[in-house]
CSV table of C-alpha atoms and ligand atoms in Angstrom, one decimal:
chain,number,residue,atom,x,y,z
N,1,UNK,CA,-14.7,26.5,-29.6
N,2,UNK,CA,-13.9,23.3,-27.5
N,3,UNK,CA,-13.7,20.4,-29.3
N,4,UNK,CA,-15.8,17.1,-27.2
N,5,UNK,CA,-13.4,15.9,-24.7
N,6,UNK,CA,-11.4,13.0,-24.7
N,7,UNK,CA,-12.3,10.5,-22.1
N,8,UNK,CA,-8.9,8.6,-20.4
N,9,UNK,CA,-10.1,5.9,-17.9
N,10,UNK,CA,-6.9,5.7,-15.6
N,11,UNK,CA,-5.9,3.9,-12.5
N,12,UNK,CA,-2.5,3.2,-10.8
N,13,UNK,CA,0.9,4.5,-11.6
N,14,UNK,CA,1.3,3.9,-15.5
N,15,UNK,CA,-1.9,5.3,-16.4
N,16,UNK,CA,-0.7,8.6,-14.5
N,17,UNK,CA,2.1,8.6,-17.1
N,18,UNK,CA,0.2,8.7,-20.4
N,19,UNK,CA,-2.1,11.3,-18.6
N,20,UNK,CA,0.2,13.8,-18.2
N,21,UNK,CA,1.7,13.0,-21.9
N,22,UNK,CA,-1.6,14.3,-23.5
N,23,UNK,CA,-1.7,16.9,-20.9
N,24,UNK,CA,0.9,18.3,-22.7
N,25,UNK,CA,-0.5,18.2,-25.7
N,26,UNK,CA,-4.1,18.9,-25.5
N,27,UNK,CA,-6.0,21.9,-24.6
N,28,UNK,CA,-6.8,21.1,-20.7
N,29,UNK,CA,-10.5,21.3,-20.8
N,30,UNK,CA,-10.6,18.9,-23.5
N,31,UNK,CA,-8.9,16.3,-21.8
N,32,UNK,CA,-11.7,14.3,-18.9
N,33,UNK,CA,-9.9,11.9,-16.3
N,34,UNK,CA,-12.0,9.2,-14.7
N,35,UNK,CA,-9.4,7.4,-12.2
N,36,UNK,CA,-10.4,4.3,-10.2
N,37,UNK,CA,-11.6,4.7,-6.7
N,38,UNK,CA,-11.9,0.6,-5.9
N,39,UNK,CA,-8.2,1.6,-4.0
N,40,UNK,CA,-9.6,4.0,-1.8
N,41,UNK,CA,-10.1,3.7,2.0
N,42,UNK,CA,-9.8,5.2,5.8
N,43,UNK,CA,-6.7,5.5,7.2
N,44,UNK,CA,-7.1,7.3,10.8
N,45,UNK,CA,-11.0,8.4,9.8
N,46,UNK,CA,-9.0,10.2,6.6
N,47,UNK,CA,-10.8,9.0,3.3
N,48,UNK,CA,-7.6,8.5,1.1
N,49,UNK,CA,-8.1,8.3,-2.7
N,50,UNK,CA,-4.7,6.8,-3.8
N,51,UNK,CA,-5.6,7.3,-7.8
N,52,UNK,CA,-7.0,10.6,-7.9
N,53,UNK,CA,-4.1,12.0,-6.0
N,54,UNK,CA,-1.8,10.2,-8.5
N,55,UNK,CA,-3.2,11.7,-11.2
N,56,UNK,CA,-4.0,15.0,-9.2
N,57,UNK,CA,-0.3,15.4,-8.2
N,58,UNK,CA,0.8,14.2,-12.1
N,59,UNK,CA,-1.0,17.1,-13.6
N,60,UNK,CA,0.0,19.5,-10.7
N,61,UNK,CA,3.5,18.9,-11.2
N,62,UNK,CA,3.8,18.3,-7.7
N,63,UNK,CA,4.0,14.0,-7.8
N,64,UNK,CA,7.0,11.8,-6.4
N,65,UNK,CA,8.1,10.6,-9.6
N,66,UNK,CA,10.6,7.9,-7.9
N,67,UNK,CA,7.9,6.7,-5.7
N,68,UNK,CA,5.3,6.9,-8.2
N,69,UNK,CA,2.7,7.7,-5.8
N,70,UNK,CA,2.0,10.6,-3.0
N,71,UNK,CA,3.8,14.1,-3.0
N,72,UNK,CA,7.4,15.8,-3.5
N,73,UNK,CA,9.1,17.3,-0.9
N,74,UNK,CA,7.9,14.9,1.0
N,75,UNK,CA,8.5,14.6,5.0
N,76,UNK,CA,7.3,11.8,7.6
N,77,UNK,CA,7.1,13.4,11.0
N,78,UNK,CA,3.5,12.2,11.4
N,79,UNK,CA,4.6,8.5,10.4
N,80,UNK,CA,7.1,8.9,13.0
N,81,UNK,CA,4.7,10.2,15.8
N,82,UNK,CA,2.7,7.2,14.8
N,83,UNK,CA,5.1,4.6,15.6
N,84,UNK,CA,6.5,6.4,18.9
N,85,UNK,CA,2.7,5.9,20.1
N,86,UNK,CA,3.3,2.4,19.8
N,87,UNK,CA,0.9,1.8,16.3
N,88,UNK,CA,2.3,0.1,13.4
N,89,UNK,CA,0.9,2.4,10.2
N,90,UNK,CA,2.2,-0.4,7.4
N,91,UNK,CA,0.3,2.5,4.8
N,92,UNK,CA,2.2,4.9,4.8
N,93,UNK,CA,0.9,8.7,4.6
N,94,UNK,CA,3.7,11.7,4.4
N,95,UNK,CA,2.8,15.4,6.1
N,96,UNK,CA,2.1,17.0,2.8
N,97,UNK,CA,0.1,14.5,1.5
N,98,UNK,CA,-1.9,14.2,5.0
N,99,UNK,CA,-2.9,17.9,3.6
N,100,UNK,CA,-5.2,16.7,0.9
N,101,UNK,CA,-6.7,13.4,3.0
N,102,UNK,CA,-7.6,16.1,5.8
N,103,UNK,CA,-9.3,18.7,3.9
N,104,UNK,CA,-10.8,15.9,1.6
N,105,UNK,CA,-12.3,14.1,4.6
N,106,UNK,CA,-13.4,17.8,5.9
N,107,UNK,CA,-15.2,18.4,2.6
N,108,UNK,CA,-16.5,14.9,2.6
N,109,UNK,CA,-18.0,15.4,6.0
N,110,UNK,CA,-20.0,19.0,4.2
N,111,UNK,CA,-21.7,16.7,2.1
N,112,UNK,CA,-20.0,17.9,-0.7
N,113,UNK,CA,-19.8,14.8,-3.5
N,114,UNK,CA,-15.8,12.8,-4.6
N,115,UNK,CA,-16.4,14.9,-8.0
N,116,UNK,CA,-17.0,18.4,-6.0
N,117,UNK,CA,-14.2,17.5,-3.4
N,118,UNK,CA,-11.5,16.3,-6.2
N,119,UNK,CA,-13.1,19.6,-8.8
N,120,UNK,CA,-12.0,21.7,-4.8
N,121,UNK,CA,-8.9,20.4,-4.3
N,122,UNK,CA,-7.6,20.8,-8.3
N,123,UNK,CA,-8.5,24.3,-8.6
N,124,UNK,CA,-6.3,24.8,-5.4
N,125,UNK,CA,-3.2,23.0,-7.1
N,126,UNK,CA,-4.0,24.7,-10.3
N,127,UNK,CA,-4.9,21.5,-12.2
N,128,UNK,CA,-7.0,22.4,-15.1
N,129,UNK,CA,-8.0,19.6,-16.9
N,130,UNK,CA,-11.1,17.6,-15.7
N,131,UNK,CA,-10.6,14.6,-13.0
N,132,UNK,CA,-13.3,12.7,-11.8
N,133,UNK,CA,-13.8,9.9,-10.0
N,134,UNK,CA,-15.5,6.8,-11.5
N,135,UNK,CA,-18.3,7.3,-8.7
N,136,UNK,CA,-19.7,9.5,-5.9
N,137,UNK,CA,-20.5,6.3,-4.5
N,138,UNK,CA,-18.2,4.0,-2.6
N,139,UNK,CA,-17.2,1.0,-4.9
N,140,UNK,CA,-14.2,-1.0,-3.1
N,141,UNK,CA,-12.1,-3.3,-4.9
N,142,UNK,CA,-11.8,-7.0,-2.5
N,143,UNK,CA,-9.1,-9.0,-3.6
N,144,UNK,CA,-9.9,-12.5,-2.5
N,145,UNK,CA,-6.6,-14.9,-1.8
N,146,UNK,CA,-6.0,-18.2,-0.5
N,147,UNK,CA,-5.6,-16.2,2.9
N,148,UNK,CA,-8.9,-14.9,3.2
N,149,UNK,CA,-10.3,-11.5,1.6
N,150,UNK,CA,-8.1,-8.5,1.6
N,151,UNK,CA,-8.7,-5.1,0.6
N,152,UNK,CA,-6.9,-3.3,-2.1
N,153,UNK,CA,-4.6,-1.5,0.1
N,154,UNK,CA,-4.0,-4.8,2.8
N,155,UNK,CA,-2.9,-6.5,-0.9
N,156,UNK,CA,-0.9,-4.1,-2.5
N,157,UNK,CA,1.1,-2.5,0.2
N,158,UNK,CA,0.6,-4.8,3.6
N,159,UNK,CA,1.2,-7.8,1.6
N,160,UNK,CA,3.1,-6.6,-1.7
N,161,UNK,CA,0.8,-8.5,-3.9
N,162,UNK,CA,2.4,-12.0,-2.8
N,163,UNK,CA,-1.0,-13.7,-1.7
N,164,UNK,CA,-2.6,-15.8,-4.9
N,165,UNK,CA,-5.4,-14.3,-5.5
N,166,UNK,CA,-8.1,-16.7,-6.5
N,167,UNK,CA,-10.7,-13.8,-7.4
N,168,UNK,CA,-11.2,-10.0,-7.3
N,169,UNK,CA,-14.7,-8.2,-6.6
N,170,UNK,CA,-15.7,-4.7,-6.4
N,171,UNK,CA,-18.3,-4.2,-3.2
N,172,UNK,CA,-21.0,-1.5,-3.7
N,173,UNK,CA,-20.5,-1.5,-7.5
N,174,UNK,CA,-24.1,-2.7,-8.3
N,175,UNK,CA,-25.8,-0.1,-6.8
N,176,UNK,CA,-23.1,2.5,-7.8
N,177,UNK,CA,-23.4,5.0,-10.6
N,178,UNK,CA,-21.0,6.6,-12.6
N,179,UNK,CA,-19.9,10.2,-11.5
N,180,UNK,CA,-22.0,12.9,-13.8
N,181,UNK,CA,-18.4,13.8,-15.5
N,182,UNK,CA,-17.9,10.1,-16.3
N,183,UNK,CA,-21.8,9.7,-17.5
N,184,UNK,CA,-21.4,13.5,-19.3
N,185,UNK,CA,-18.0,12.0,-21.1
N,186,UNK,CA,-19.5,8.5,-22.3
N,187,UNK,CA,-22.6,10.4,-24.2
N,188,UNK,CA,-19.9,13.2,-25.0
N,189,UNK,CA,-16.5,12.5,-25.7
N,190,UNK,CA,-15.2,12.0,-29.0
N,191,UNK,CA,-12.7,9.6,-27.9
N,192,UNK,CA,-12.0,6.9,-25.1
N,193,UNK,CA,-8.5,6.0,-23.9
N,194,UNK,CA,-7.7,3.0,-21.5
N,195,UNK,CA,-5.0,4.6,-20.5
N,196,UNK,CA,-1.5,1.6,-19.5
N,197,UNK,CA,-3.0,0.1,-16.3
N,198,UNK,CA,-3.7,-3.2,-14.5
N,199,UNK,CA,-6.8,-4.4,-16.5
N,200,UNK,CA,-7.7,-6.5,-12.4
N,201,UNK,CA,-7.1,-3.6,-10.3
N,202,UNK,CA,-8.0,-0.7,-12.5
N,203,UNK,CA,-9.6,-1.1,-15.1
N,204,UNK,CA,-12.3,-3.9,-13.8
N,205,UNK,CA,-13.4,-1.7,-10.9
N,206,UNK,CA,-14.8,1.3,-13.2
N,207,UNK,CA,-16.4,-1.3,-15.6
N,208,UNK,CA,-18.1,-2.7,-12.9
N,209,UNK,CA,-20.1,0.1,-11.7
N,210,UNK,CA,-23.8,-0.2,-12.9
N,211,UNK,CA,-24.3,0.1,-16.6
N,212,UNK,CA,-20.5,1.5,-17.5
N,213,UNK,CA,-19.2,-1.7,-19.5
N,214,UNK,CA,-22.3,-1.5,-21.9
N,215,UNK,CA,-22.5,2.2,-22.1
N,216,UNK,CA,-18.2,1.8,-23.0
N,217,UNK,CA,-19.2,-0.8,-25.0
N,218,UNK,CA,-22.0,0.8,-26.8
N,219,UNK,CA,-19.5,4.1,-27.0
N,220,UNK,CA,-19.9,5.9,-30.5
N,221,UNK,CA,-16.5,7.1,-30.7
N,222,UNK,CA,-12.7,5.2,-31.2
N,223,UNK,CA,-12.0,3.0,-27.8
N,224,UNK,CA,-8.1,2.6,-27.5
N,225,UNK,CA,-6.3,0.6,-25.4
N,226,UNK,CA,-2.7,0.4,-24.3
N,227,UNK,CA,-1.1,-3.2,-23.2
N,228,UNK,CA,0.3,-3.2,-19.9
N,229,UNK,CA,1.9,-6.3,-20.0
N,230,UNK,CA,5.4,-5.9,-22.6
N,231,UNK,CA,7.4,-8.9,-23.3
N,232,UNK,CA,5.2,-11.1,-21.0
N,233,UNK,CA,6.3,-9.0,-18.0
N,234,UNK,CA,4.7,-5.8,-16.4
N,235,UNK,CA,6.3,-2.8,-16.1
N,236,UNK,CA,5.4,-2.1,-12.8
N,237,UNK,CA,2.5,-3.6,-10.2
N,238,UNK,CA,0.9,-7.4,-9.8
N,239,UNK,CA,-0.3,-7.3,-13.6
N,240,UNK,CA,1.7,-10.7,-14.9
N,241,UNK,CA,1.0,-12.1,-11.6
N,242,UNK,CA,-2.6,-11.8,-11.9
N,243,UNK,CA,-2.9,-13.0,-15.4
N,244,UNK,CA,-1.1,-15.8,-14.2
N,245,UNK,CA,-3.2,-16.3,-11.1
N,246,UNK,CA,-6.7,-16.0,-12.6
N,247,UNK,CA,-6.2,-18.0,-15.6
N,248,UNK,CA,-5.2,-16.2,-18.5
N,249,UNK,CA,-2.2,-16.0,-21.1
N,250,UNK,CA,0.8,-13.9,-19.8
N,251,UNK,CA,1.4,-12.0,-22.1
N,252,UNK,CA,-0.3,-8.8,-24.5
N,253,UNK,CA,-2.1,-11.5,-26.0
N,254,UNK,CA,-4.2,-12.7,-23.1
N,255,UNK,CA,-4.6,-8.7,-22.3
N,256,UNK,CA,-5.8,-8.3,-25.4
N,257,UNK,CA,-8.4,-11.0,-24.9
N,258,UNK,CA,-9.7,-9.0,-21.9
N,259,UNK,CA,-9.9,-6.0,-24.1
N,260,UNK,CA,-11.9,-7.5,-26.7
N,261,UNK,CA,-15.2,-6.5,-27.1
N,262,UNK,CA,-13.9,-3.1,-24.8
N,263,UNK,CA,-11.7,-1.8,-27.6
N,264,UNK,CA,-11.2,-0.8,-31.3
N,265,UNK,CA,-7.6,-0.7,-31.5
N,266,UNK,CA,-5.1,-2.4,-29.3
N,267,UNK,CA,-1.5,-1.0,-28.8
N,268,UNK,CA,1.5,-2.8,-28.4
N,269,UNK,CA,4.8,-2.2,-27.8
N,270,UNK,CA,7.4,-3.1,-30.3
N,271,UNK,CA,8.9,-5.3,-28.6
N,272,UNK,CA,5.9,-7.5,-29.1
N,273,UNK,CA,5.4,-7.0,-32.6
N,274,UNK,CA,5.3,-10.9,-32.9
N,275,UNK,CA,1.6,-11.1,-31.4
N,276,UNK,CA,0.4,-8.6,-33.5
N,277,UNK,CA,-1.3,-11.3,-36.3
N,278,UNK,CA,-2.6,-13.7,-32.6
N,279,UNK,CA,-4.2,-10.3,-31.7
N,280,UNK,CA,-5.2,-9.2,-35.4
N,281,UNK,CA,-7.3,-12.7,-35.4
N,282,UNK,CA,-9.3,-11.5,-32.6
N,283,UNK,CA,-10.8,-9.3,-33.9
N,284,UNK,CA,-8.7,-6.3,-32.8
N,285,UNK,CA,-7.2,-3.4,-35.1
N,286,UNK,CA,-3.3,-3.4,-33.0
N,287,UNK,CA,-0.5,-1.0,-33.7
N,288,UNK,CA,3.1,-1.3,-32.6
N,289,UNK,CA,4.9,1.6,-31.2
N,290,UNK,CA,7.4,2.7,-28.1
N,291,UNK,CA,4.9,2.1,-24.6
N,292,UNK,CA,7.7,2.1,-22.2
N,293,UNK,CA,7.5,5.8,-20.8
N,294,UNK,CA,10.9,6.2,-18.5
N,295,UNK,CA,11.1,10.2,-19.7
N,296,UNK,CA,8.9,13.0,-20.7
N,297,UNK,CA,9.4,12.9,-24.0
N,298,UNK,CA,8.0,9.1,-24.3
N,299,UNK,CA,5.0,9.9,-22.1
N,300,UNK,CA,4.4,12.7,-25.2
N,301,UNK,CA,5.2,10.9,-27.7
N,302,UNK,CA,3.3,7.9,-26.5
N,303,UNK,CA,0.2,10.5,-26.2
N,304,UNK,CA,0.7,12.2,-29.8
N,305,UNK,CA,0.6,8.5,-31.0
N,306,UNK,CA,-2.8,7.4,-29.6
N,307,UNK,CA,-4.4,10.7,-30.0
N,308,UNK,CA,-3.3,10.3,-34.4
N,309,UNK,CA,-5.4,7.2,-33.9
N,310,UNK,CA,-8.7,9.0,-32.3
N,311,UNK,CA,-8.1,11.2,-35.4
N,312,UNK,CA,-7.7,8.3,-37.9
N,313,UNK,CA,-10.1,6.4,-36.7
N,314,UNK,CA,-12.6,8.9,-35.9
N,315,UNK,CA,-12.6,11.0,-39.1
T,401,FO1,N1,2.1,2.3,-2.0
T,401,FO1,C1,3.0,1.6,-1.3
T,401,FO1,O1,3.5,0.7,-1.9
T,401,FO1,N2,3.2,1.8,0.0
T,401,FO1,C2,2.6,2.8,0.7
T,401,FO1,O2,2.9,3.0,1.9
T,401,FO1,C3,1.7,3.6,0.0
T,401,FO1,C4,1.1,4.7,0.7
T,401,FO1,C5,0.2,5.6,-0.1
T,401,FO1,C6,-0.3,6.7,0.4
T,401,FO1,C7,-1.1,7.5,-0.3
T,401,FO1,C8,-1.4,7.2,-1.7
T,401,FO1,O3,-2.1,8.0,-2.4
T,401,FO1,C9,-0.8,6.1,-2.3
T,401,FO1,C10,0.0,5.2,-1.5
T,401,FO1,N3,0.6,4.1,-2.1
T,401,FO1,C11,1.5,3.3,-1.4
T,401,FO1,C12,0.2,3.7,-3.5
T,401,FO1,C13,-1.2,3.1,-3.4
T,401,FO1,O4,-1.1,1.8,-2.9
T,401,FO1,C14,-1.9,3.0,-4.8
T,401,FO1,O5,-3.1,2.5,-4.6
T,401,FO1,C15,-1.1,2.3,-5.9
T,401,FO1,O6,-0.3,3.3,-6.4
T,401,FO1,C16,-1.9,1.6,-6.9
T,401,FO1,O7,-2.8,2.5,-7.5
């Protein structure tokens, strides 16, 4: 009999990384992704959903692991044909991965839902755990800098995150709802996992969808979160940067801060085992372990370790 899920909120590359750590651990059904959708957009009238493929590709076995995003394998004759017509494509999309942005816009166009179309395209790759998006509906994360307003995409990868960024919004998140997995998993799950990513860029934009932060808030079972920030630095992406540029402590401290009425237990790595009392006096249960996931074998340990804590916690 299935145990309730486990609910792991992910966005980006990191949270990719645990993902697949307690994929290999857990039976699949029992393990419900919600990824982060503020980074989707059109790129030549093909919807592209950046952290669904990630994870998507993760689980499939079939992901980039250099590049941390799009496919193995990969080739770039498109790209190329691209440029010889004279355009300038600064996002760049390989011919394998042009593959899943076609037959998603195709789907797309039958009406069929983000859930139904990502639930499609999984059962094709043989992915068997549950990913969902955060919403059916279009929430787009607007990164606003002393430049003018960007999207995700135009910040990240036209501009490699070097605008200061003076405030970050997510448009169509009011009137947004939650995909049915991601409601389904809030009233079900026996667990909830923040999995290692930018708390801006991808964590902000699923708690900003109508009603999510109070119903994660309000969540009966253990909320655990993961600091992305180690030693004052990120391990990968704008995370330091953005602390730095909205206001807030650089460090697992000032993360911890953000996570503070989001989570019951904070984990850090070791190498910052000397904030654990600053966090400890907000308020925050914090344990200390390995978070930097270079091989396989971290990303499972790093999994076996939070899931104890569900257990712990839960029982
Ligand atoms: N990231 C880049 O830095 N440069 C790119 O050209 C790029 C293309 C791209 C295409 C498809 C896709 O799914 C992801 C892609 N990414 C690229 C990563 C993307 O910016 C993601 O949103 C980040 O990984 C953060 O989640």
């Amino acid at each position: 009999m299935t145990k309730s899920p486990i609910l792991a909120l992910s966005g980006g590359v990191g949270g990719a990384k645990l993902v697949l750590g307690l994929s290999k651990i857990m039976p699949p059904k029992e393990l419900v992704v919600i990824a982060n959708t503020g980074d989707d957009e059109i790129f030549h009238n093909l919807h592209v959903s950046p952290d669904i493929d990630t994870i998507m590709y993760t689980l499939a076995g079939i992901s980039d692991t250099d590049r941390g995003w799009g496919l193995s394998r990969e080739t770039w004759n498109a790209q190329e044909m691209l440029l010889t017509y004279g355009t300038n494509p600064w996002f760049n999309l390989g011919d394998r991965d042009l593959g899943t942005h076609i037959r998603r816009t195709d789907l797309l166009a039958q009406n069929f839902t983000l859930s139904e179309v990502t639930r499609k395209l999984c059962e094709h790759l043989g992915v068997n755990q549950i990913i969902a998006p955060m919403s059916d509906d279009p929430v787009r994360t607007r990164i606003k800098t002393k430049n003018g307003d960007l999207s995700f995409q135009e910040y990240f990868v036209k501009y490699q995150c070097k605008p200061f960024v003076k405030d970050i919004n997510f448009s169509g998140s009011k009137l947004a709802a939650p995909s049915p997995i991601f409601l389904n998993g809030l009233n079900q799950a026996r667990a909830l996992i923040f999995c290692p990513s930018n708390p801006f860029l991808s964590v902000d934009p699923i708690l900003s969808i109508n009603g999510v932060r109070k119903s994660v808030i309000d969540f009966k079972g253990p909320k655990i979160a993961i600091s992305p920030i180690v030693d004052g630095k990120a391990i990968k992406g704008p995370a330091a940067k953005l602390l730095l540029e909205l206001g807030h402590e650089v460090s697992s401290v000032g993360v911890a801060r953000y996570f503070r009425d989001l989570c019951d237990i904070f984990i850090l790595d070791n190498k910052d085992s000397h904030n654990l009392n600053a966090i400890k006096h907000l308020g925050i249960e914090t344990r200390t372990t390995n978070t930097i996931m270079k091989t396989e074998a971290d990303k499972i340990s790093l999994a076996e370790f939070v899931l104890s804590l569900t257990k712990t916690f839960h029982d």
